[in-house]
mmCIF file of C-alpha atoms in Angstrom:
data_model
loop_
_atom_site.group_PDB
_atom_site.id
_atom_site.type_symbol
_atom_site.label_atom_id
_atom_site.label_comp_id
_atom_site.label_asym_id
_atom_site.label_seq_id
_atom_site.Cartn_x
_atom_site.Cartn_y
_atom_site.Cartn_z
ATOM 1 C CA MET I 15 159.091 117.149 27.332
ATOM 2 C CA LYS I 16 156.981 115.099 24.953
ATOM 3 C CA LEU I 17 156.195 111.508 25.914
ATOM 4 C CA THR I 18 156.687 108.627 23.510
ATOM 5 C CA PRO I 19 153.705 106.408 22.608
ATOM 6 C CA ARG I 20 155.144 103.638 24.811
ATOM 7 C CA GLU I 21 155.578 106.024 27.731
ATOM 8 C CA LEU I 22 151.993 107.237 27.324
ATOM 9 C CA GLU I 23 150.773 103.647 27.306
ATOM 10 C CA LEU I 24 152.668 102.881 30.516
ATOM 11 C CA LEU I 25 151.490 106.097 32.161
ATOM 12 C CA ASN I 26 147.858 105.206 31.409
ATOM 13 C CA LEU I 27 148.343 101.751 32.952
ATOM 14 C CA ILE I 28 149.777 103.346 36.094
ATOM 15 C CA ARG I 29 146.828 105.735 36.295
ATOM 16 C CA GLU I 30 144.394 102.833 35.983
ATOM 17 C CA ALA I 31 146.128 100.638 38.568
ATOM 18 C CA PRO I 32 148.735 102.610 40.560
ATOM 19 C CA ALA I 33 149.381 99.700 42.961
ATOM 20 C CA SER I 34 150.554 97.416 40.123
ATOM 21 C CA ALA I 35 153.914 95.688 40.477
ATOM 22 C CA PRO I 36 156.528 96.220 37.726
ATOM 23 C CA GLU I 37 156.039 92.588 36.659
ATOM 24 C CA GLU I 38 152.314 93.185 36.129
ATOM 25 C CA LEU I 39 152.968 96.334 34.104
ATOM 26 C CA ALA I 40 155.502 94.441 32.001
ATOM 27 C CA ARG I 41 152.986 91.658 31.349
ATOM 28 C CA ARG I 42 150.285 94.103 30.276
ATOM 29 C CA LEU I 43 152.702 95.970 28.025
ATOM 30 C CA GLY I 44 154.073 92.757 26.556
ATOM 31 C CA THR I 45 157.630 93.672 27.507
ATOM 32 C CA SER I 46 160.231 92.987 30.213
ATOM 33 C CA ARG I 47 160.528 94.383 33.723
ATOM 34 C CA ALA I 48 163.852 95.953 32.733
ATOM 35 C CA ALA I 49 162.138 97.813 29.887
ATOM 36 C CA VAL I 50 159.445 99.036 32.302
ATOM 37 C CA ASN I 51 162.153 100.389 34.625
ATOM 38 C CA VAL I 52 163.743 102.262 31.720
ATOM 39 C CA HIS I 53 160.407 103.846 30.794
ATOM 40 C CA VAL I 54 159.695 104.743 34.444
ATOM 41 C CA SER I 55 163.076 106.478 34.690
ATOM 42 C CA SER I 56 162.211 108.472 31.571
ATOM 43 C CA LEU I 57 158.775 109.413 32.946
ATOM 44 C CA ILE I 58 160.396 110.635 36.156
ATOM 45 C CA ARG I 59 162.950 112.656 34.203
ATOM 46 C CA LYS I 60 160.163 114.252 32.153
ATOM 47 C CA GLY I 61 158.082 115.041 35.261
ATOM 48 C CA ALA I 62 155.172 112.719 34.447
ATOM 49 C CA LEU I 63 155.949 110.664 37.571
ATOM 50 C CA LEU I 64 157.375 111.920 40.837
ATOM 51 C CA GLY I 65 159.175 108.735 41.901
ATOM 52 C CA ARG I 66 159.370 104.990 41.597
ATOM 53 C CA GLY I 67 156.400 104.675 43.919
ATOM 54 C CA TYR I 68 154.427 105.611 40.752
ATOM 55 C CA LEU I 69 153.353 108.933 42.257
ATOM 56 C CA LEU I 70 151.666 111.315 39.844
ATOM 57 C CA PRO I 71 152.044 115.074 40.277
ATOM 58 C CA THR I 72 149.532 116.770 42.579
ATOM 59 C CA LYS I 73 148.039 120.202 41.969
ATOM 60 C CA SER I 74 147.669 121.452 45.527
ATOM 61 C CA ARG I 75 149.530 121.519 48.828
ATOM 62 C CA ARG I 76 146.261 121.138 50.713
ATOM 63 C CA HIS I 77 146.618 117.453 51.309
ATOM 64 C CA VAL I 78 147.948 115.206 54.042
ATOM 65 C CA THR I 79 150.456 112.401 53.633
ATOM 66 C CA VAL I 80 150.278 109.598 56.194
ATOM 67 C CA VAL I 81 153.310 107.340 56.601
ATOM 68 C CA GLY I 82 152.381 104.454 58.859
ATOM 69 C CA GLY I 83 150.893 101.059 59.475
ATOM 70 C CA ALA I 84 148.311 99.345 57.299
ATOM 71 C CA ASN I 85 146.962 95.910 58.142
ATOM 72 C CA VAL I 86 143.894 93.719 58.213
ATOM 73 C CA ASP I 87 142.016 93.642 61.527
ATOM 74 C CA PHE I 88 140.503 90.521 63.028
ATOM 75 C CA LYS I 89 138.268 91.606 65.906
ATOM 76 C CA SER I 90 136.756 88.991 68.213
ATOM 77 C CA ARG I 91 134.190 89.893 70.858
ATOM 78 C CA THR I 92 132.861 87.712 73.646
ATOM 79 C CA LEU I 93 129.112 87.388 74.086
ATOM 80 C CA ALA I 94 129.382 87.344 77.887
ATOM 81 C CA PRO I 95 131.929 88.556 80.458
ATOM 82 C CA ALA I 96 135.277 87.144 79.356
ATOM 83 C CA LEU I 97 136.770 84.176 81.218
ATOM 84 C CA PRO I 98 140.582 83.875 81.035
ATOM 85 C CA ALA I 99 142.430 80.702 80.039
ATOM 86 C CA THR I 100 139.431 79.115 78.341
ATOM 87 C CA SER I 101 137.321 79.333 75.207
ATOM 88 C CA ASN I 102 134.680 82.067 75.153
ATOM 89 C CA PRO I 103 131.640 82.104 72.839
ATOM 90 C CA GLY I 104 131.740 85.178 70.626
ATOM 91 C CA THR I 105 131.905 86.683 67.161
ATOM 92 C CA THR I 106 134.766 87.586 64.796
ATOM 93 C CA ARG I 107 134.879 90.215 62.040
ATOM 94 C CA GLN I 108 137.527 91.007 59.442
ATOM 95 C CA ALA I 109 138.156 94.570 58.299
ATOM 96 C CA VAL I 110 140.924 96.810 57.001
ATOM 97 C CA GLY I 111 142.892 98.597 59.700
ATOM 98 C CA GLY I 112 146.230 99.914 60.885
ATOM 99 C CA VAL I 113 146.781 103.232 62.631
ATOM 100 C CA GLY I 114 148.122 105.056 59.584
ATOM 101 C CA ARG I 115 145.548 103.548 57.242
ATOM 102 C CA ASN I 116 142.667 104.281 59.634
ATOM 103 C CA VAL I 117 143.762 107.902 59.923
ATOM 104 C CA THR I 118 143.789 108.231 56.130
ATOM 105 C CA GLU I 119 140.255 106.867 55.799
ATOM 106 C CA ASN I 120 138.986 109.199 58.516
ATOM 107 C CA LEU I 121 140.640 112.135 56.749
ATOM 108 C CA ALA I 122 139.120 111.138 53.421
ATOM 109 C CA ARG I 123 135.654 110.914 54.982
ATOM 110 C CA LEU I 124 136.213 114.404 56.390
ATOM 111 C CA GLY I 125 136.869 115.692 52.885
ATOM 112 C CA VAL I 126 140.655 115.950 53.133
ATOM 113 C CA ALA I 127 142.828 114.853 50.205
ATOM 114 C CA VAL I 128 145.176 112.229 51.620
ATOM 115 C CA ASN I 129 147.999 109.925 50.493
ATOM 116 C CA LEU I 130 148.998 106.714 52.258
ATOM 117 C CA ILE I 131 152.592 105.485 52.315
ATOM 118 C CA SER I 132 152.843 102.051 53.897
ATOM 119 C CA ALA I 133 153.825 98.435 53.146
ATOM 120 C CA VAL I 134 151.660 95.370 52.560
ATOM 121 C CA GLY I 135 152.256 91.896 51.195
ATOM 122 C CA ARG I 136 151.682 90.864 47.628
ATOM 123 C CA ASP I 137 148.857 88.588 48.765
ATOM 124 C CA ALA I 138 145.067 88.395 48.965
ATOM 125 C CA LEU I 139 144.930 90.393 52.206
ATOM 126 C CA GLY I 140 147.055 93.118 50.614
ATOM 127 C CA ASP I 141 144.752 93.262 47.576
ATOM 128 C CA PHE I 142 141.745 93.493 49.910
ATOM 129 C CA LEU I 143 143.331 96.236 52.014
ATOM 130 C CA LEU I 144 144.316 98.427 49.072
ATOM 131 C CA SER I 145 140.998 97.984 47.287
ATOM 132 C CA GLU I 146 138.905 98.825 50.349
ATOM 133 C CA THR I 147 141.093 101.799 51.252
ATOM 134 C CA GLU I 148 141.085 103.234 47.748
ATOM 135 C CA LYS I 149 137.276 103.035 47.666
ATOM 136 C CA THR I 150 137.128 105.604 50.478
ATOM 137 C CA GLY I 151 139.076 108.164 48.440
ATOM 138 C CA VAL I 152 142.584 107.545 49.791
ATOM 139 C CA ASP I 153 145.486 107.698 47.322
ATOM 140 C CA VAL I 154 147.292 104.364 47.850
ATOM 141 C CA ARG I 155 149.880 104.682 45.073
ATOM 142 C CA GLY I 156 152.661 105.105 47.623
ATOM 143 C CA VAL I 157 152.041 101.727 49.283
ATOM 144 C CA LEU I 158 154.941 99.294 48.861
ATOM 145 C CA ARG I 159 154.060 95.701 47.875
ATOM 146 C CA SER I 160 156.377 93.169 49.522
ATOM 147 C CA VAL I 161 157.303 89.795 48.054
ATOM 148 C CA THR I 162 159.013 88.793 51.322
ATOM 149 C CA HIS I 163 156.498 89.407 54.092
ATOM 150 C CA PRO I 164 152.725 88.919 54.261
ATOM 151 C CA THR I 165 150.312 91.777 54.859
ATOM 152 C CA GLY I 166 150.271 92.796 58.502
ATOM 153 C CA THR I 167 147.457 91.712 60.786
ATOM 154 C CA TYR I 168 145.999 93.053 64.031
ATOM 155 C CA THR I 169 144.011 90.614 66.151
ATOM 156 C CA ALA I 170 141.967 92.205 68.948
ATOM 157 C CA ILE I 171 139.945 90.502 71.661
ATOM 158 C CA LEU I 172 137.107 92.622 73.066
ATOM 159 C CA ASP I 173 134.861 91.834 76.011
ATOM 160 C CA ALA I 174 131.070 91.918 75.842
ATOM 161 C CA THR I 175 131.048 95.672 76.555
ATOM 162 C CA GLY I 176 133.426 96.461 73.682
ATOM 163 C CA GLU I 177 136.484 97.161 75.836
ATOM 164 C CA LEU I 178 139.831 95.873 74.556
ATOM 165 C CA LEU I 179 141.234 92.928 76.534
ATOM 166 C CA VAL I 180 144.341 92.107 74.509
ATOM 167 C CA ALA I 181 145.641 92.574 70.982
ATOM 168 C CA VAL I 182 148.407 91.074 68.849
ATOM 169 C CA ALA I 183 150.008 93.027 65.991
ATOM 170 C CA ALA I 184 152.033 91.140 63.354
ATOM 171 C CA MET I 185 153.593 93.976 61.371
ATOM 172 C CA GLN I 186 156.964 92.672 60.167
ATOM 173 C CA VAL I 187 156.196 93.883 56.635
ATOM 174 C CA MET I 188 156.667 97.463 57.827
ATOM 175 C CA ASP I 189 160.417 96.812 58.108
ATOM 176 C CA GLU I 190 160.513 96.977 54.306
ATOM 177 C CA LEU I 191 159.435 100.612 54.351
ATOM 178 C CA THR I 192 163.063 101.717 54.516
ATOM 179 C CA PRO I 193 164.607 105.192 54.164
ATOM 180 C CA ALA I 194 165.427 104.268 50.564
ATOM 181 C CA ALA I 195 161.769 103.416 49.899
ATOM 182 C CA LEU I 196 160.758 106.733 51.475
ATOM 183 C CA GLN I 197 163.257 108.583 49.316
ATOM 184 C CA GLU I 198 161.514 107.224 46.215
ATOM 185 C CA ARG I 199 158.206 108.555 47.577
ATOM 186 C CA ARG I 200 159.530 111.901 48.807
ATOM 187 C CA ALA I 201 157.370 113.910 46.400
ATOM 188 C CA ALA I 202 154.250 112.905 48.349
ATOM 189 C CA LEU I 203 155.828 114.361 51.493
ATOM 190 C CA SER I 204 157.169 117.582 49.978
ATOM 191 C CA GLY I 205 153.786 118.387 48.451
ATOM 192 C CA ALA I 206 151.811 117.928 51.680
ATOM 193 C CA GLN I 207 150.470 120.447 54.154
ATOM 194 C CA TRP I 208 150.831 117.936 57.007
ATOM 195 C CA VAL I 209 152.660 114.621 57.355
ATOM 196 C CA ILE I 210 151.386 112.135 59.933
ATOM 197 C CA THR I 211 153.655 109.303 61.077
ATOM 198 C CA ASP I 212 153.236 106.459 63.530
ATOM 199 C CA GLY I 213 155.312 104.119 65.665
ATOM 200 C CA ASN I 214 155.019 101.271 63.164
ATOM 201 C CA LEU I 215 157.953 102.813 61.278
ATOM 202 C CA THR I 216 161.474 101.675 62.095
ATOM 203 C CA PRO I 217 163.624 104.270 63.906
ATOM 204 C CA ALA I 218 165.673 104.913 60.763
ATOM 205 C CA THR I 219 162.593 105.365 58.575
ATOM 206 C CA LEU I 220 160.860 107.607 61.094
ATOM 207 C CA THR I 221 163.953 109.791 61.329
ATOM 208 C CA HIS I 222 164.111 110.007 57.539
ATOM 209 C CA VAL I 223 160.438 111.017 57.273
ATOM 210 C CA LEU I 224 160.879 113.806 59.813
ATOM 211 C CA LYS I 225 164.099 114.913 58.106
ATOM 212 C CA LEU I 226 162.447 115.093 54.673
ATOM 213 C CA ALA I 227 159.505 117.027 56.119
ATOM 214 C CA ALA I 228 161.816 119.466 57.892
ATOM 215 C CA GLN I 229 163.727 120.109 54.659
ATOM 216 C CA VAL I 230 160.556 121.300 52.912
ATOM 217 C CA ASN I 231 158.979 122.978 55.979
ATOM 218 C CA VAL I 232 156.016 120.574 56.269
ATOM 219 C CA LYS I 233 154.413 120.170 59.699
ATOM 220 C CA THR I 234 154.452 116.696 61.250
ATOM 221 C CA VAL I 235 152.543 114.606 63.790
ATOM 222 C CA PHE I 236 153.834 111.480 65.532
ATOM 223 C CA GLU I 237 151.385 108.913 66.961
ATOM 224 C CA PRO I 238 153.348 106.450 69.159
ATOM 225 C CA VAL I 239 150.872 103.514 68.723
ATOM 226 C CA SER I 240 152.143 101.590 71.771
ATOM 227 C CA VAL I 241 154.615 101.756 74.651
ATOM 228 C CA PRO I 242 157.235 99.487 72.982
ATOM 229 C CA LYS I 243 157.157 101.600 69.806
ATOM 230 C CA VAL I 244 157.665 104.917 71.616
ATOM 231 C CA ALA I 245 161.411 104.325 71.498
ATOM 232 C CA HIS I 246 161.325 104.585 67.696
ATOM 233 C CA LEU I 247 161.190 108.383 68.101
ATOM 234 C CA PHE I 248 164.369 108.711 70.148
ATOM 235 C CA SER I 249 166.752 108.493 67.181
ATOM 236 C CA ALA I 250 164.926 111.329 65.429
ATOM 237 C CA LEU I 251 164.973 113.515 68.534
ATOM 238 C CA ASP I 252 168.692 112.842 69.043
ATOM 239 C CA ALA I 253 169.276 113.875 65.416
ATOM 240 C CA GLY I 254 167.341 117.114 65.941
ATOM 241 C CA PHE I 255 164.232 116.186 63.951
ATOM 242 C CA ALA I 256 161.330 116.702 66.344
ATOM 243 C CA PRO I 257 157.700 116.404 65.198
ATOM 244 C CA ASP I 258 155.431 119.415 65.605
ATOM 245 C CA VAL I 259 152.821 117.363 67.496
ATOM 246 C CA ILE I 260 152.928 114.079 69.402
ATOM 247 C CA THR I 261 149.846 112.236 70.661
ATOM 248 C CA PRO I 262 150.805 109.804 73.458
ATOM 249 C CA ASN I 263 148.607 108.275 76.130
ATOM 250 C CA LEU I 264 149.848 108.391 79.730
ATOM 251 C CA ALA I 265 151.811 105.142 79.510
ATOM 252 C CA GLU I 266 153.476 106.282 76.288
ATOM 253 C CA LEU I 267 154.217 109.689 77.824
ATOM 254 C CA SER I 268 155.947 107.908 80.699
ATOM 255 C CA ALA I 269 158.037 105.915 78.235
ATOM 256 C CA LEU I 270 158.923 109.059 76.295
ATOM 257 C CA THR I 271 160.127 110.882 79.393
ATOM 258 C CA GLY I 272 161.618 107.936 81.308
ATOM 259 C CA ARG I 273 159.512 108.431 84.420
ATOM 260 C CA ASP I 274 156.075 107.547 85.748
ATOM 261 C CA VAL I 275 153.625 110.313 84.897
ATOM 262 C CA PRO I 276 150.645 110.677 87.252
ATOM 263 C CA ASP I 277 147.254 111.450 85.719
ATOM 264 C CA THR I 278 147.190 114.980 87.061
ATOM 265 C CA GLU I 279 147.513 118.322 85.318
ATOM 266 C CA GLN I 280 150.740 119.036 87.176
ATOM 267 C CA GLY I 281 152.228 115.641 86.338
ATOM 268 C CA ILE I 282 151.301 115.869 82.670
ATOM 269 C CA ARG I 283 152.554 119.430 82.380
ATOM 270 C CA SER I 284 155.886 118.555 83.978
ATOM 271 C CA ALA I 285 156.401 115.637 81.561
ATOM 272 C CA ALA I 286 155.304 117.707 78.571
ATOM 273 C CA LEU I 287 157.799 120.449 79.411
ATOM 274 C CA THR I 288 160.550 117.853 79.084
ATOM 275 C CA LEU I 289 159.388 117.157 75.531
ATOM 276 C CA HIS I 290 158.954 120.840 74.710
ATOM 277 C CA ALA I 291 162.600 121.262 75.680
ATOM 278 C CA ARG I 292 163.477 118.659 73.042
ATOM 279 C CA GLY I 293 161.807 120.742 70.333
ATOM 280 C CA ILE I 294 158.232 119.382 70.276
ATOM 281 C CA PRO I 295 155.779 122.346 70.264
ATOM 282 C CA LEU I 296 152.532 120.457 71.045
ATOM 283 C CA VAL I 297 152.050 117.421 73.291
ATOM 284 C CA TRP I 298 148.478 116.099 73.209
ATOM 285 C CA VAL I 299 148.031 113.471 75.928
ATOM 286 C CA ARG I 300 145.132 110.981 75.791
ATOM 287 C CA ARG I 301 143.683 110.217 79.234
ATOM 288 C CA GLY I 302 141.011 107.686 78.326
ATOM 289 C CA ALA I 303 137.723 108.320 80.112
ATOM 290 C CA ARG I 304 139.198 111.494 81.614
ATOM 291 C CA GLY I 305 139.584 113.119 78.211
ATOM 292 C CA SER I 306 142.877 114.683 77.139
ATOM 293 C CA ALA I 307 145.403 117.397 77.908
ATOM 294 C CA LEU I 308 147.018 119.627 75.288
ATOM 295 C CA SER I 309 150.323 121.156 76.322
ATOM 296 C CA GLY I 310 152.065 123.966 74.491
ATOM 297 C CA PRO I 311 155.226 125.826 75.469
ATOM 298 C CA ASP I 312 153.243 128.286 77.609
ATOM 299 C CA THR I 313 149.885 126.682 78.426
ATOM 300 C CA LEU I 314 148.063 123.476 79.306
ATOM 301 C CA HIS I 315 144.439 122.920 78.254
ATOM 302 C CA THR I 316 142.338 119.989 79.443
ATOM 303 C CA PHE I 317 139.280 118.549 77.690
ATOM 304 C CA PRO I 318 136.691 116.098 79.015
ATOM 305 C CA ALA I 319 135.702 113.000 77.083
ATOM 306 C CA LEU I 320 132.156 113.321 75.756
ATOM 307 C CA PRO I 321 129.642 110.781 77.112
ATOM 308 C CA ALA I 322 128.964 107.921 74.700
ATOM 309 C CA GLN I 323 127.315 104.501 74.536
ATOM 310 C CA VAL I 324 130.289 102.215 73.968
ATOM 311 C CA VAL I 325 129.930 99.718 71.139
ATOM 312 C CA ASP I 326 133.612 99.310 70.178
ATOM 313 C CA VAL I 327 136.501 101.482 71.357
ATOM 314 C CA THR I 328 138.793 100.434 68.483
ATOM 315 C CA GLY I 329 139.648 103.340 66.198
ATOM 316 C CA ALA I 330 138.628 106.189 68.499
ATOM 317 C CA GLY I 331 142.178 107.521 68.715
ATOM 318 C CA ASP I 332 142.575 107.375 64.938
ATOM 319 C CA ALA I 333 139.388 109.429 64.488
ATOM 320 C CA MET I 334 140.649 111.949 67.034
ATOM 321 C CA LEU I 335 143.966 112.400 65.252
ATOM 322 C CA ALA I 336 142.374 112.768 61.812
ATOM 323 C CA THR I 337 139.836 115.291 63.071
ATOM 324 C CA PHE I 338 142.509 117.271 64.916
ATOM 325 C CA VAL I 339 144.612 117.650 61.751
ATOM 326 C CA ALA I 340 141.574 118.340 59.552
ATOM 327 C CA ALA I 341 140.529 121.138 61.922
ATOM 328 C CA LEU I 342 144.040 122.627 61.960
ATOM 329 C CA MET I 343 143.969 122.663 58.150
ATOM 330 C CA GLU I 344 140.837 124.799 58.436
ATOM 331 C CA GLU I 345 142.852 127.207 60.612
ATOM 332 C CA GLN I 346 141.137 126.210 63.853
ATOM 333 C CA LEU I 347 143.097 126.804 67.051
ATOM 334 C CA PRO I 348 144.605 123.619 68.545
ATOM 335 C CA GLU I 349 142.224 123.865 71.518
ATOM 336 C CA GLN I 350 139.151 123.878 69.283
ATOM 337 C CA ALA I 351 140.626 121.134 67.145
ATOM 338 C CA ALA I 352 141.012 118.980 70.263
ATOM 339 C CA ARG I 353 137.379 119.587 71.266
ATOM 340 C CA LEU I 354 136.194 118.528 67.825
ATOM 341 C CA ALA I 355 138.441 115.472 68.055
ATOM 342 C CA HIS I 356 136.682 114.337 71.230
ATOM 343 C CA ALA I 357 133.340 114.576 69.455
ATOM 344 C CA ALA I 358 134.740 112.396 66.645
ATOM 345 C CA ALA I 359 135.899 109.850 69.219
ATOM 346 C CA ALA I 360 132.439 109.737 70.827
ATOM 347 C CA LEU I 361 130.814 109.110 67.448
ATOM 348 C CA THR I 362 133.350 106.417 66.600
ATOM 349 C CA ILE I 363 133.022 104.339 69.770
ATOM 350 C CA GLU I 364 129.255 104.296 69.281
ATOM 351 C CA SER I 365 129.780 102.487 65.966
ATOM 352 C CA GLU I 366 130.759 98.871 65.333
ATOM 353 C CA HIS I 367 133.126 100.116 62.614
ATOM 354 C CA THR I 368 136.752 101.038 63.307
ATOM 355 C CA VAL I 369 136.223 104.002 60.978
ATOM 356 C CA ARG I 370 132.677 105.281 61.117
ATOM 357 C CA PRO I 371 131.358 105.372 57.512
ATOM 358 C CA ASP I 372 129.107 108.403 58.029
ATOM 359 C CA LEU I 373 131.682 110.557 59.839
ATOM 360 C CA THR I 374 131.633 114.166 58.591
ATOM 361 C CA LEU I 375 132.764 117.524 59.916
ATOM 362 C CA GLN I 376 129.100 118.481 60.237
ATOM 363 C CA SER I 377 128.222 115.425 62.327
ATOM 364 C CA ILE I 378 131.247 116.071 64.523
ATOM 365 C CA SER I 379 130.279 119.711 65.082
ATOM 366 C CA GLU I 380 126.715 118.689 65.898
ATOM 367 C CA ARG I 381 127.923 116.098 68.376
ATOM 368 C CA LEU I 382 130.192 118.637 70.039
ATOM 369 C CA THR I 383 127.244 120.990 70.518
ATOM 370 C CA ALA I 384 125.013 118.189 71.777
ATOM 371 C CA GLY I 385 127.726 117.104 74.202
ATOM 372 C CA GLY I 386 127.484 120.390 76.045
ATOM 373 C CA GLU I 387 130.863 121.806 75.081
#
């Protein structure tokens, strides 16, 4: 259907600044927010937009949609061994972060087309986060801008060796990413080859994401993020919407199965079989310095962590997940994808950046070869 001149003008504004609020679009058009909403409804009806998240049509299924946390990181590092209950000399850096957002940037740097669906505040930190993320090639048009909550923050304290001592995540804004908000952005999910979710979603939203993906036969990954957030998956499992892959560490695996899981092949396999019985085909367990274990319905594969000079461990798991999915998109077997993921983790922890700027599939493959795999 043919667009009116006003609709074309609005569509061009959305293309120029897809994260714009309706009020900003109304101001630039010289009209009211109500008029903007009428034009948006018409654009959706005519197929020029795919939803009220201002999503434009995509031409290929070969992209990934990530639905998860986006925040600004504040990382402090002591200059000497950390002393508890007192002030420690150190340094602090600010950078964009969040599990979901970090995964999208890693995917973009690996050459994968990727959309981010998340929630941030309508504040300076939100502007900074979206601008920096978009610069890496991530499509951020699906990010909700909240007028109620500020942009989420993640404050991490690292010791002099780069190991994490404690972290605080303030992510209340993610509660605004509701099932209704996801429904408006459903086109980004239905057009994807993979959908990656994380534990920052509320139980209802996570269930809705997995339900939408199941309806259009899109494969899904769930990254728990932390032990308290593991429980967010239970509602989806009870409703029969299991992800295709989950990526817990040992503590999260224990929380998922309701029992202590020893760091042994037998213990991990026994716990994974419980999750396979609930409909999850692949359980990829992170074991820290001991590497990882990948459990399928019939087999268990273990992989060592590659040796690395630790600069900062933050973001290693996000690089692993992105590399794993990128390799699967290239039709690699899950076992090979996991090996490549460990090489990406080694490269990442040797960098001061949460997402290594020069990460490529070639550098990962070279590191895997150099690591003796």
